[in-house]
Coordinates of C-alpha atoms in Angstrom, one line a residue:
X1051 CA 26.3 14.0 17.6
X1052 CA 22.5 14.2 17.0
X1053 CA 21.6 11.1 15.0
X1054 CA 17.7 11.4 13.5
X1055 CA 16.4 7.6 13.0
X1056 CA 13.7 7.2 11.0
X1057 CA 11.8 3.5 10.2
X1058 CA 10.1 3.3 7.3
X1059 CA 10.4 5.9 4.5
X1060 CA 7.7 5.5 1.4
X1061 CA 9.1 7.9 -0.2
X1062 CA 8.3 10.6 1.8
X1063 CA 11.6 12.6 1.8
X1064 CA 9.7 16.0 2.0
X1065 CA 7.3 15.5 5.2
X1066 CA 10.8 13.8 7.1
X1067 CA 12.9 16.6 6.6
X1068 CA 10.2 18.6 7.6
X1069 CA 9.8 16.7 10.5
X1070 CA 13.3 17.0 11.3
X1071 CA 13.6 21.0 10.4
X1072 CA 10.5 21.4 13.0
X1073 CA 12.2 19.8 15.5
X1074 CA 15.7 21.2 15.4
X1075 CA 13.2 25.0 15.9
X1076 CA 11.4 23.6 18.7
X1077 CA 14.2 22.4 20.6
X1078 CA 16.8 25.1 19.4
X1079 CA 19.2 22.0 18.2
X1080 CA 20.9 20.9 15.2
X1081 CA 20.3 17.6 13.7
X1082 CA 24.0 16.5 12.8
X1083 CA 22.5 12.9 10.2
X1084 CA 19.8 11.1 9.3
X1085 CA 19.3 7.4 9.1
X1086 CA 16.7 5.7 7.0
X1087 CA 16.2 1.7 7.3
X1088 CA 14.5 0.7 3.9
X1089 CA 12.0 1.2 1.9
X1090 CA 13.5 4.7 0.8
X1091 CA 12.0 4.6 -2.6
X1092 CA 14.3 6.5 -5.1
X1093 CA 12.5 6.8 -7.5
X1094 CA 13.6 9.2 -10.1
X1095 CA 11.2 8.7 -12.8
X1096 CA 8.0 7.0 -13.8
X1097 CA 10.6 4.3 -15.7
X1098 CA 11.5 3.5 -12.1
X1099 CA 8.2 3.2 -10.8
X1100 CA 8.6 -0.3 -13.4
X1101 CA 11.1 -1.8 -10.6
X1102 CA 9.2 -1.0 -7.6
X1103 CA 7.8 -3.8 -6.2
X1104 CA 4.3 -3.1 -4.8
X1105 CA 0.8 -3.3 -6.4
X1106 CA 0.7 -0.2 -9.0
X1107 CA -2.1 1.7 -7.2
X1108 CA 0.3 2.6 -4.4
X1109 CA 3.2 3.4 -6.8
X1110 CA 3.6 7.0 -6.6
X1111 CA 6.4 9.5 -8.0
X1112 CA 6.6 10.9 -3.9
X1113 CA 9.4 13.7 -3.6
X1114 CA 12.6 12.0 -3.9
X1115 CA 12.9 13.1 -7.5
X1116 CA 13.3 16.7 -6.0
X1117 CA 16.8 16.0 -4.8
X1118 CA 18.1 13.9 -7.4
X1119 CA 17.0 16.5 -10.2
X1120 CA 18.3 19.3 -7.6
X1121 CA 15.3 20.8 -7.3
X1122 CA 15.5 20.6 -3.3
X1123 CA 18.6 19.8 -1.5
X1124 CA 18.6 17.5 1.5
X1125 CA 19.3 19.8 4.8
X1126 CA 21.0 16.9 6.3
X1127 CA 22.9 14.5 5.5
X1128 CA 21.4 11.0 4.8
X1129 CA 22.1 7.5 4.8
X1130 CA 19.7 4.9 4.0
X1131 CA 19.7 1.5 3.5
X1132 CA 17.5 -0.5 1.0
X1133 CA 14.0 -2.4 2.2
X1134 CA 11.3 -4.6 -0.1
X1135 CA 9.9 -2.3 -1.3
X1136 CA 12.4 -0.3 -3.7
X1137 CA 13.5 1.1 -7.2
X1138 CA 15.6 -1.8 -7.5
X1139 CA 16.9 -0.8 -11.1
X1140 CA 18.5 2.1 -9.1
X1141 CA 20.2 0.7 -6.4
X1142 CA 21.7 -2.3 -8.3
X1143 CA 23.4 0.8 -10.3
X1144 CA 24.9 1.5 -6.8
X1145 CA 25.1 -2.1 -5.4
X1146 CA 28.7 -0.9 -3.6
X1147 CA 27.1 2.2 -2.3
X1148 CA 26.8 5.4 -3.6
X1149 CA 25.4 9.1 -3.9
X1150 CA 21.6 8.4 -4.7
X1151 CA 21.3 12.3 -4.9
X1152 CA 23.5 14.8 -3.7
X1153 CA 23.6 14.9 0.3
X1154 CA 22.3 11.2 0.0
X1155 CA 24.0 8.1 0.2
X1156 CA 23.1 4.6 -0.2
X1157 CA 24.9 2.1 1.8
X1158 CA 25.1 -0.3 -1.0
X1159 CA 23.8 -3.8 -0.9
X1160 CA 25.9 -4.6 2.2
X1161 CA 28.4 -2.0 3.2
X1162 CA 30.5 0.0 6.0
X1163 CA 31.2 4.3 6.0
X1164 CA 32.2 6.3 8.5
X1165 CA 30.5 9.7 9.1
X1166 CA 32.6 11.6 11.3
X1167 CA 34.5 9.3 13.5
X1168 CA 31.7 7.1 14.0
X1169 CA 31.1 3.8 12.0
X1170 CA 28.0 2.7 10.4
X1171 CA 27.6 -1.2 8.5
X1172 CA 24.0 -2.2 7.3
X1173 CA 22.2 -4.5 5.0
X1174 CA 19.5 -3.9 2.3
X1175 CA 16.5 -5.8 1.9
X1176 CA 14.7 -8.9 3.8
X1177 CA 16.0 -12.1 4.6
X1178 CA 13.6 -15.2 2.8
X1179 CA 15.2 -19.0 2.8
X1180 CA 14.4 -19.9 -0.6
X1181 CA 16.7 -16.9 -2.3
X1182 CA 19.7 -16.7 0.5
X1183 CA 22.2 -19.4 -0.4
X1184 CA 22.0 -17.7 -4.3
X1185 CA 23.8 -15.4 -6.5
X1186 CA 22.4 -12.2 -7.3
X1187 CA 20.7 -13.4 -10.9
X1188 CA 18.2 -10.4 -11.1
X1189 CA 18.7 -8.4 -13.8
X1190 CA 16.9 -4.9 -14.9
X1191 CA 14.4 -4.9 -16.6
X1192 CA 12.6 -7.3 -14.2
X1193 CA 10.4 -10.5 -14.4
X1194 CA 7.9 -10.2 -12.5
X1195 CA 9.0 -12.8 -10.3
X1196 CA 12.6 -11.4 -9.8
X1197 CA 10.8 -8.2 -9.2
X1198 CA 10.0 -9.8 -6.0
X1199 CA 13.0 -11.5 -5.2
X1200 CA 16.0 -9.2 -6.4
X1201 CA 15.6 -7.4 -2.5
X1202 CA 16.1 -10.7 -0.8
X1203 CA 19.4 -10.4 1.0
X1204 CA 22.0 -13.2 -0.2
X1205 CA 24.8 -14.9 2.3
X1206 CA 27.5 -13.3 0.0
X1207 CA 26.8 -10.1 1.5
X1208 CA 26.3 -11.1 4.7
X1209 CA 29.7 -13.2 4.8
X1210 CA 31.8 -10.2 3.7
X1211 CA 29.8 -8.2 6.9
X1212 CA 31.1 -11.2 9.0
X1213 CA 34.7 -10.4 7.7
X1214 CA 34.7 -7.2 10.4
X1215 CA 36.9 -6.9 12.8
X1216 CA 37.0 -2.8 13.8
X1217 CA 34.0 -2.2 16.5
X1218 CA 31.1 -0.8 14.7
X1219 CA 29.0 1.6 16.7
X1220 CA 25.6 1.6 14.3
X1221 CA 24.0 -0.9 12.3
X1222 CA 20.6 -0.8 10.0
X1223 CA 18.9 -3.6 8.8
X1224 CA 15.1 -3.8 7.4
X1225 CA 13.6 -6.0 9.1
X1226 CA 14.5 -7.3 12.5
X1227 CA 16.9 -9.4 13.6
X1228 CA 14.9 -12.7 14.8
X1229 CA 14.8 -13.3 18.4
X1230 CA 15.2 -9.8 19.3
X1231 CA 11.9 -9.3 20.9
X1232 CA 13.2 -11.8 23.7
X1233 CA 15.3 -8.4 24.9
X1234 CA 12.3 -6.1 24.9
X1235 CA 8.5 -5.9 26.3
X1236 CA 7.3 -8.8 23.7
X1237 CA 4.0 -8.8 25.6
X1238 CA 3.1 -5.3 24.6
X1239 CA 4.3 -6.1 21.2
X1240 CA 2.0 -8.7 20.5
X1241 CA -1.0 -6.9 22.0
X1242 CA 0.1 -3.9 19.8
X1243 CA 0.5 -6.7 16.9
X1244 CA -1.6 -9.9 17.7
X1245 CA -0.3 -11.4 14.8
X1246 CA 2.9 -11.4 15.4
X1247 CA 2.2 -14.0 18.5
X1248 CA 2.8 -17.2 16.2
X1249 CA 5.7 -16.0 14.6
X1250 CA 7.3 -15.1 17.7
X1251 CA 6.5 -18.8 19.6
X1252 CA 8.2 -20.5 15.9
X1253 CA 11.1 -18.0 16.3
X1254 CA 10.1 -17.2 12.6
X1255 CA 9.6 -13.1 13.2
X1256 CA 12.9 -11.8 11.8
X1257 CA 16.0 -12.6 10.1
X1258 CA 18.3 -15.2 11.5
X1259 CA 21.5 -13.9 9.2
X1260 CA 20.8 -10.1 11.2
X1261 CA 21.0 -12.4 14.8
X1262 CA 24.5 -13.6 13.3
X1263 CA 25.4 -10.5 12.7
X1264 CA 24.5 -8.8 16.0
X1265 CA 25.7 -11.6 18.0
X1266 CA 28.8 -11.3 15.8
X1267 CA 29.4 -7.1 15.3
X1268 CA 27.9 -6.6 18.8
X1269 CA 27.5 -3.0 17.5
X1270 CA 26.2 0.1 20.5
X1271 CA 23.0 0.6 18.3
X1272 CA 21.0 -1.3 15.9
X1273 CA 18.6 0.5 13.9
X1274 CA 15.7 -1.4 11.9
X1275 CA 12.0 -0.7 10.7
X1276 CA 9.5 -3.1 8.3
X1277 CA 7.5 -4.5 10.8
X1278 CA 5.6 -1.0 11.2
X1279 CA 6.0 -0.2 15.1
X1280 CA 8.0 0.7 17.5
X1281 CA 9.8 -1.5 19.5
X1282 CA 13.2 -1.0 21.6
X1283 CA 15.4 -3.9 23.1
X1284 CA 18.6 -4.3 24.7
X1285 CA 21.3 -7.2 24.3
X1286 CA 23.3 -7.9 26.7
X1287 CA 26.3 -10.0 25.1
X1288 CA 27.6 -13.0 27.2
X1289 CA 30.6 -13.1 25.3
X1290 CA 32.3 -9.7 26.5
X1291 CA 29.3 -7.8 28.7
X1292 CA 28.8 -5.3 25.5
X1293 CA 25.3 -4.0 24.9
X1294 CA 23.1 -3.4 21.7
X1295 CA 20.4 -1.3 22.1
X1296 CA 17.8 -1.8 19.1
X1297 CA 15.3 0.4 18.5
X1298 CA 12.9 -0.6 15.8
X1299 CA 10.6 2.3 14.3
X1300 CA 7.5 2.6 12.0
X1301 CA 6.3 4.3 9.0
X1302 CA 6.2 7.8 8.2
X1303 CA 2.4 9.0 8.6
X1304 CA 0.7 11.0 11.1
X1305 CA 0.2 9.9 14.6
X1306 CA 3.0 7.1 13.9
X1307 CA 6.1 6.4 15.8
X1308 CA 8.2 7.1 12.3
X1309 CA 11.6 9.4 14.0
X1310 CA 13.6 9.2 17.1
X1311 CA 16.6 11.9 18.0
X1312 CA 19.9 9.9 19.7
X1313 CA 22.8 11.0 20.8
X1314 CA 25.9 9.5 20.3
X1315 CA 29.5 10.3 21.5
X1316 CA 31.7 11.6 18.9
X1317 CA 34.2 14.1 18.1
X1318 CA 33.7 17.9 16.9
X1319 CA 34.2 17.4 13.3
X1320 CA 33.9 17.7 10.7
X1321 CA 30.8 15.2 10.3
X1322 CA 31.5 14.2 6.8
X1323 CA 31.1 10.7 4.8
X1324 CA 34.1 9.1 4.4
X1325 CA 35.1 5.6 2.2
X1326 CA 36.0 2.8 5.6
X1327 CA 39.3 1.3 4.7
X1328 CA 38.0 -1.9 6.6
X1329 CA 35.4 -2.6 4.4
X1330 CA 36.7 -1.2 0.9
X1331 CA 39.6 -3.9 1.9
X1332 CA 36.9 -6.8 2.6
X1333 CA 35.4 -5.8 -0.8
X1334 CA 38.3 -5.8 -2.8
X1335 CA 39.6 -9.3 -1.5
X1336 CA 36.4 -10.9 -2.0
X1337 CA 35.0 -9.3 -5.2
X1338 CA 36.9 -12.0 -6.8
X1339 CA 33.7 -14.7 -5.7
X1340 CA 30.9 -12.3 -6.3
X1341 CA 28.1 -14.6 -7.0
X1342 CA 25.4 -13.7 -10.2
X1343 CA 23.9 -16.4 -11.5
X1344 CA 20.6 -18.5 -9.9
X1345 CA 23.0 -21.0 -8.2
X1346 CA 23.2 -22.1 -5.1
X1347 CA 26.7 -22.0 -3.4
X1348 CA 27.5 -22.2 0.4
X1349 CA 30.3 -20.4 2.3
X1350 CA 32.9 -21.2 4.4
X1351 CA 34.5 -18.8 5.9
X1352 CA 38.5 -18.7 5.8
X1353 CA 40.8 -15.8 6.7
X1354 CA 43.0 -13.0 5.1
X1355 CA 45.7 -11.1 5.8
X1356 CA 43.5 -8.0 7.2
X1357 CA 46.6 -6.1 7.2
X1358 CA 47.9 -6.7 3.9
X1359 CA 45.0 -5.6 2.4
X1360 CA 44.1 -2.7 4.6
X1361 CA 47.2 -0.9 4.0
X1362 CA 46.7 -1.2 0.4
X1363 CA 43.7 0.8 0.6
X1364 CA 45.0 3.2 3.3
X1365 CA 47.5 4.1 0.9
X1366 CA 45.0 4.6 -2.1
X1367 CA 42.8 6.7 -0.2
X1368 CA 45.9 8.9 1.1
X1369 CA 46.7 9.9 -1.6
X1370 CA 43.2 10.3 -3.2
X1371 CA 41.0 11.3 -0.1
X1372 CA 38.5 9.4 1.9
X1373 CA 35.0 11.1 0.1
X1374 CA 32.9 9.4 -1.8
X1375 CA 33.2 9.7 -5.7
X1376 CA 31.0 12.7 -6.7
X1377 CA 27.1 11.9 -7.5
X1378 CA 26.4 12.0 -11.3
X1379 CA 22.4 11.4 -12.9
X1380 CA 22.2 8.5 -15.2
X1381 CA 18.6 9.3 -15.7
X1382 CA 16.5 12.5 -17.1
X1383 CA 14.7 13.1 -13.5
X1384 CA 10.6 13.3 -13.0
X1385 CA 9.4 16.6 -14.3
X1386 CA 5.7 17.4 -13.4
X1387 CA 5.3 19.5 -16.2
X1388 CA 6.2 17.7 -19.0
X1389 CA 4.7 14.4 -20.7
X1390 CA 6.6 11.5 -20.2
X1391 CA 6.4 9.9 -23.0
X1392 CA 8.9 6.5 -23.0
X1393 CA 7.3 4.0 -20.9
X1394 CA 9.3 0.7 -22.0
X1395 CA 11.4 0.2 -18.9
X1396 CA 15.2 0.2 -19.5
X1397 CA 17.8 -2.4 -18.6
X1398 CA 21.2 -1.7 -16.8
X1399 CA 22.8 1.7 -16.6
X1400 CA 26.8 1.6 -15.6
X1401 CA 26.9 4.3 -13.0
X1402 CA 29.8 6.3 -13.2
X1403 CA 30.0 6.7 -9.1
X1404 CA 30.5 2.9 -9.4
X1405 CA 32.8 2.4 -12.0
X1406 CA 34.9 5.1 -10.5
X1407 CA 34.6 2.9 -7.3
X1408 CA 36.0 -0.2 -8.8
X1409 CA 38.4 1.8 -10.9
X1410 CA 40.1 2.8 -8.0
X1411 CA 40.2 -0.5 -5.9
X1412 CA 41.6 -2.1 -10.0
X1413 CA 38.5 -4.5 -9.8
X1414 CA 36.3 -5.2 -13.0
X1415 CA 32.7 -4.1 -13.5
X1416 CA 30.2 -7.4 -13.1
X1417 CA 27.0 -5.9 -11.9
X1418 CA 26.1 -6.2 -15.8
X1419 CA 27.0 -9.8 -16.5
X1420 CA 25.1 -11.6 -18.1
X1421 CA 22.8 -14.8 -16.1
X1422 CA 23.7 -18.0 -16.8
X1423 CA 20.2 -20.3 -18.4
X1424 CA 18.3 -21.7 -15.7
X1425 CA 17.7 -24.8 -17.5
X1426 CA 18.6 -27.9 -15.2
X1427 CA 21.7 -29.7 -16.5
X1428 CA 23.2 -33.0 -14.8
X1429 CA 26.8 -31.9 -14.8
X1430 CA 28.5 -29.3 -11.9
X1431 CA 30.0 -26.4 -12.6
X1432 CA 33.4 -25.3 -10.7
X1433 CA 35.0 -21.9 -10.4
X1434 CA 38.7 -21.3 -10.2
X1435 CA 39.1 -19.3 -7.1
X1436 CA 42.7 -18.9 -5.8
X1437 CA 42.0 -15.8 -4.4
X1438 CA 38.8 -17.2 -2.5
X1439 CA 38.0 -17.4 1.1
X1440 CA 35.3 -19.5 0.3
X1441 CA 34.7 -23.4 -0.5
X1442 CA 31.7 -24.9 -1.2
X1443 CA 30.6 -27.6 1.3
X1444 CA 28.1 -30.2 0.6
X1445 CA 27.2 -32.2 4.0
X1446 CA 28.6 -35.2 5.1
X1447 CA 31.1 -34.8 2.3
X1448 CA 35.0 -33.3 1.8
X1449 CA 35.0 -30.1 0.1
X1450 CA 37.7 -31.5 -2.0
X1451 CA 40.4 -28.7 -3.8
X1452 CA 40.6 -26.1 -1.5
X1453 CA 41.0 -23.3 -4.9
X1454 CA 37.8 -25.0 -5.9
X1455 CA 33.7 -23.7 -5.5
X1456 CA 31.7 -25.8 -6.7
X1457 CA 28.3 -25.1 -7.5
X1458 CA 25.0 -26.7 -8.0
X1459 CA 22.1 -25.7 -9.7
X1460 CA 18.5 -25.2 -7.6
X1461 CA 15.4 -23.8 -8.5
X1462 CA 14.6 -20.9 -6.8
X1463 CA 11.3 -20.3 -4.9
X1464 CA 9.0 -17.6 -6.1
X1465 CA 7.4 -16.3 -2.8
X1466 CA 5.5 -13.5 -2.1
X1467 CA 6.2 -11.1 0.5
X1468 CA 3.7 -9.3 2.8
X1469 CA 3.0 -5.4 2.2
X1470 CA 4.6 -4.6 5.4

């Protein structure tokens, strides 16, 4: 299978594909997927353009708007992953994963598919300190300040990643996992990137939860972008002699390292998308815990009866069938010919690809609850959770009823994040 790897996107669906289309002439081949690590950009109107989180003299409608109006249809099969820099109204609608347009899917917030026979996990957006420990509070329309923070990954969806037990053979995160550069040629990253020389001595370049999760998924490839360069590693893992090989890619423009062509073993087909029972298990078992309010709670991880719940699903998608739930528009699309006249930006729209979703696995819609008041308050608040994996754990103390979580109130940190 011919896997096309592309860094980060900007929005530029059209000059990719072409990219890719050019190629598969020149080298008489067939491009079999596409993989994009952040900073897509689905933007399907100017109403998104609201929840994009850059400075408004870069905002721009791009050409992803083609494909979700079906104007253009993608000529291969895509999967992408969210960055910091995104239409973040849009992908919350799809927080589980989803058809962004048709031939496009969004791996969700956190999430597993399988195209083919071949596995794919990855996690949207960029690790910062101050947001991680949280629920996700950020509600459409956006603050300005949750504008910036609503892509900042939370442990929640990193824990239920953890949960994986099948072998994965790709991942994709956004930016890099930290340490990384210790497995490549770090000197010729840092003369390519000078700045990057202080992170690198702090061990501050990167995201730590992405080095738990390599160290943990060990997956064949890890795919990742954000820090605008190429850069390719290998881990060796001590546990089991396994490699990782990273590759890390830039932005699409001219003269820029932005696409790479790899080859991966799999079977003849048919390369399709298909729901993984692993993770649709993981998600209905801990959906239960899904954290949305500003705060803080801490994770423990417990087990599950992997079985029990994986046979549940198997058994659901038998008798439904392993594709995705079709793609539907919840939006009028960008048309360059006509005014657009409403510019008050527009809260939460249910997506019927999601509700469909949780339909099936008999789980209720929450990605429209409403955020508990920020205001400080002396008492703690607990949440019944029989059917949790997870105890809160304050240090140097008992985490008391195991069916209890108990959570405390912080403030969030409003931190800016670099244009990168």
């Amino acid at each position: 299978m011919k896997i096309a790897v592309e860094g980060c996107l900007h929005g530029e669906l059209d000059k990719v594909y072409a990219t890719i289309q050019h190629i598969e002439q020149v080298e008489n081949t067939k491009i079999d997927l596409l993989l994009c690590c952040g900073d897509f950009q689905a933007v399907r109107n100017e109403n998104d353009l609201e929840s994009l989180s850059c400075p408004p003299k870069y905002r721009s409608m791009n050409s992803f708007w083609k494909y979700y109006s079906g104007q253009a249809v993608a000529p291969v099969p895509t999967i992408f992953i969210g960055g910091n820099h995104e239409a973040s109204n849009y992908l919350w609608e799809l927080y589980y994963g989803g058809w962004a347009a048709p031939n496009i899917y969004f791996l969700g917030y956190s999430g597993v598919i399988k195209f083919g026979n071949i596995r794919i996990g990855g996690l949207s957006g960029i690790y910062k300190s101050g947001h991680y420990h949280l629920g996700h509070f950020e509600r459409p329309p956006y603050t300005d300040r949750d504008l910036r923070s609503v892509y900042h990954i939370r442990e929640y969806d990193v824990m239920k990643l953890k949960q994986i037990k099948d072998p994965i053979d790709v991942f994709m995160s956004h930016d890099w996992p930290v340490g990384i550069y210790e497995y490549g040629n770090s000197k010729r990253l840092v003369q390519h990137k000078p700045f990057f020389k202080e992170e690198i001595e702090k061990r501050t370049l990167g995201s730590m939860p992405a080095a738990e999760l390599l160290s943990q998924l060990k997956p064949q490839y890890w795919f990742s972008a954000h820090l605008h360069c190429k850069f390719s590693a290998v881990v060796k893992h001590k546990e089991d002699d396994s490699i990782t090989k990273f590759l890390a890619l830039d932005k699409c423009l001219p003269g820029r390292s932005f696409l790479q062509i790899i080859d991966i073993n799999s079977n003849s087909g048919p390369h399709e998308i298909h729901y993984d029972d692993e993770w649709l298990a993981i998600t209905r078992k801990f959906n239960s815990v899904f954290p949305l309010s500003r705060k803080s709670i801490r994770f423990r991880s417990e087990q599950y009866d992997k079985q029990i719940y994986c046979e549940w699903v198997r058994n659901k998608l038998n008798a439904r069938g392993a594709r995705p739930f079709d793609f539907v528009q919840t939006v009028a699309p960008f048309h360059p010919s006509q005014p657009f006249n409403n510019r008050s930006t527009t809260g939460h729209c249910r997506n019927p690809q999601t509700e469909s979703l949780l339909e099936f696995l008999e789980l209720p819609y929450l990605l429209d609850t409403a955020v508990e008041t920020n205001t400080p308050t002396q008492n703690k608040n607990t949440v019944d959770s029989r059917d949790s994996w997870n105890q809160y754990q304050d240090d140097g103390k008992s985490a008391g009823d195991e069916n209890i979580i108990e959570l405390d109130e912080v403030e969030d940190e409003d931190e800016d994040d670099e244009d990168v």
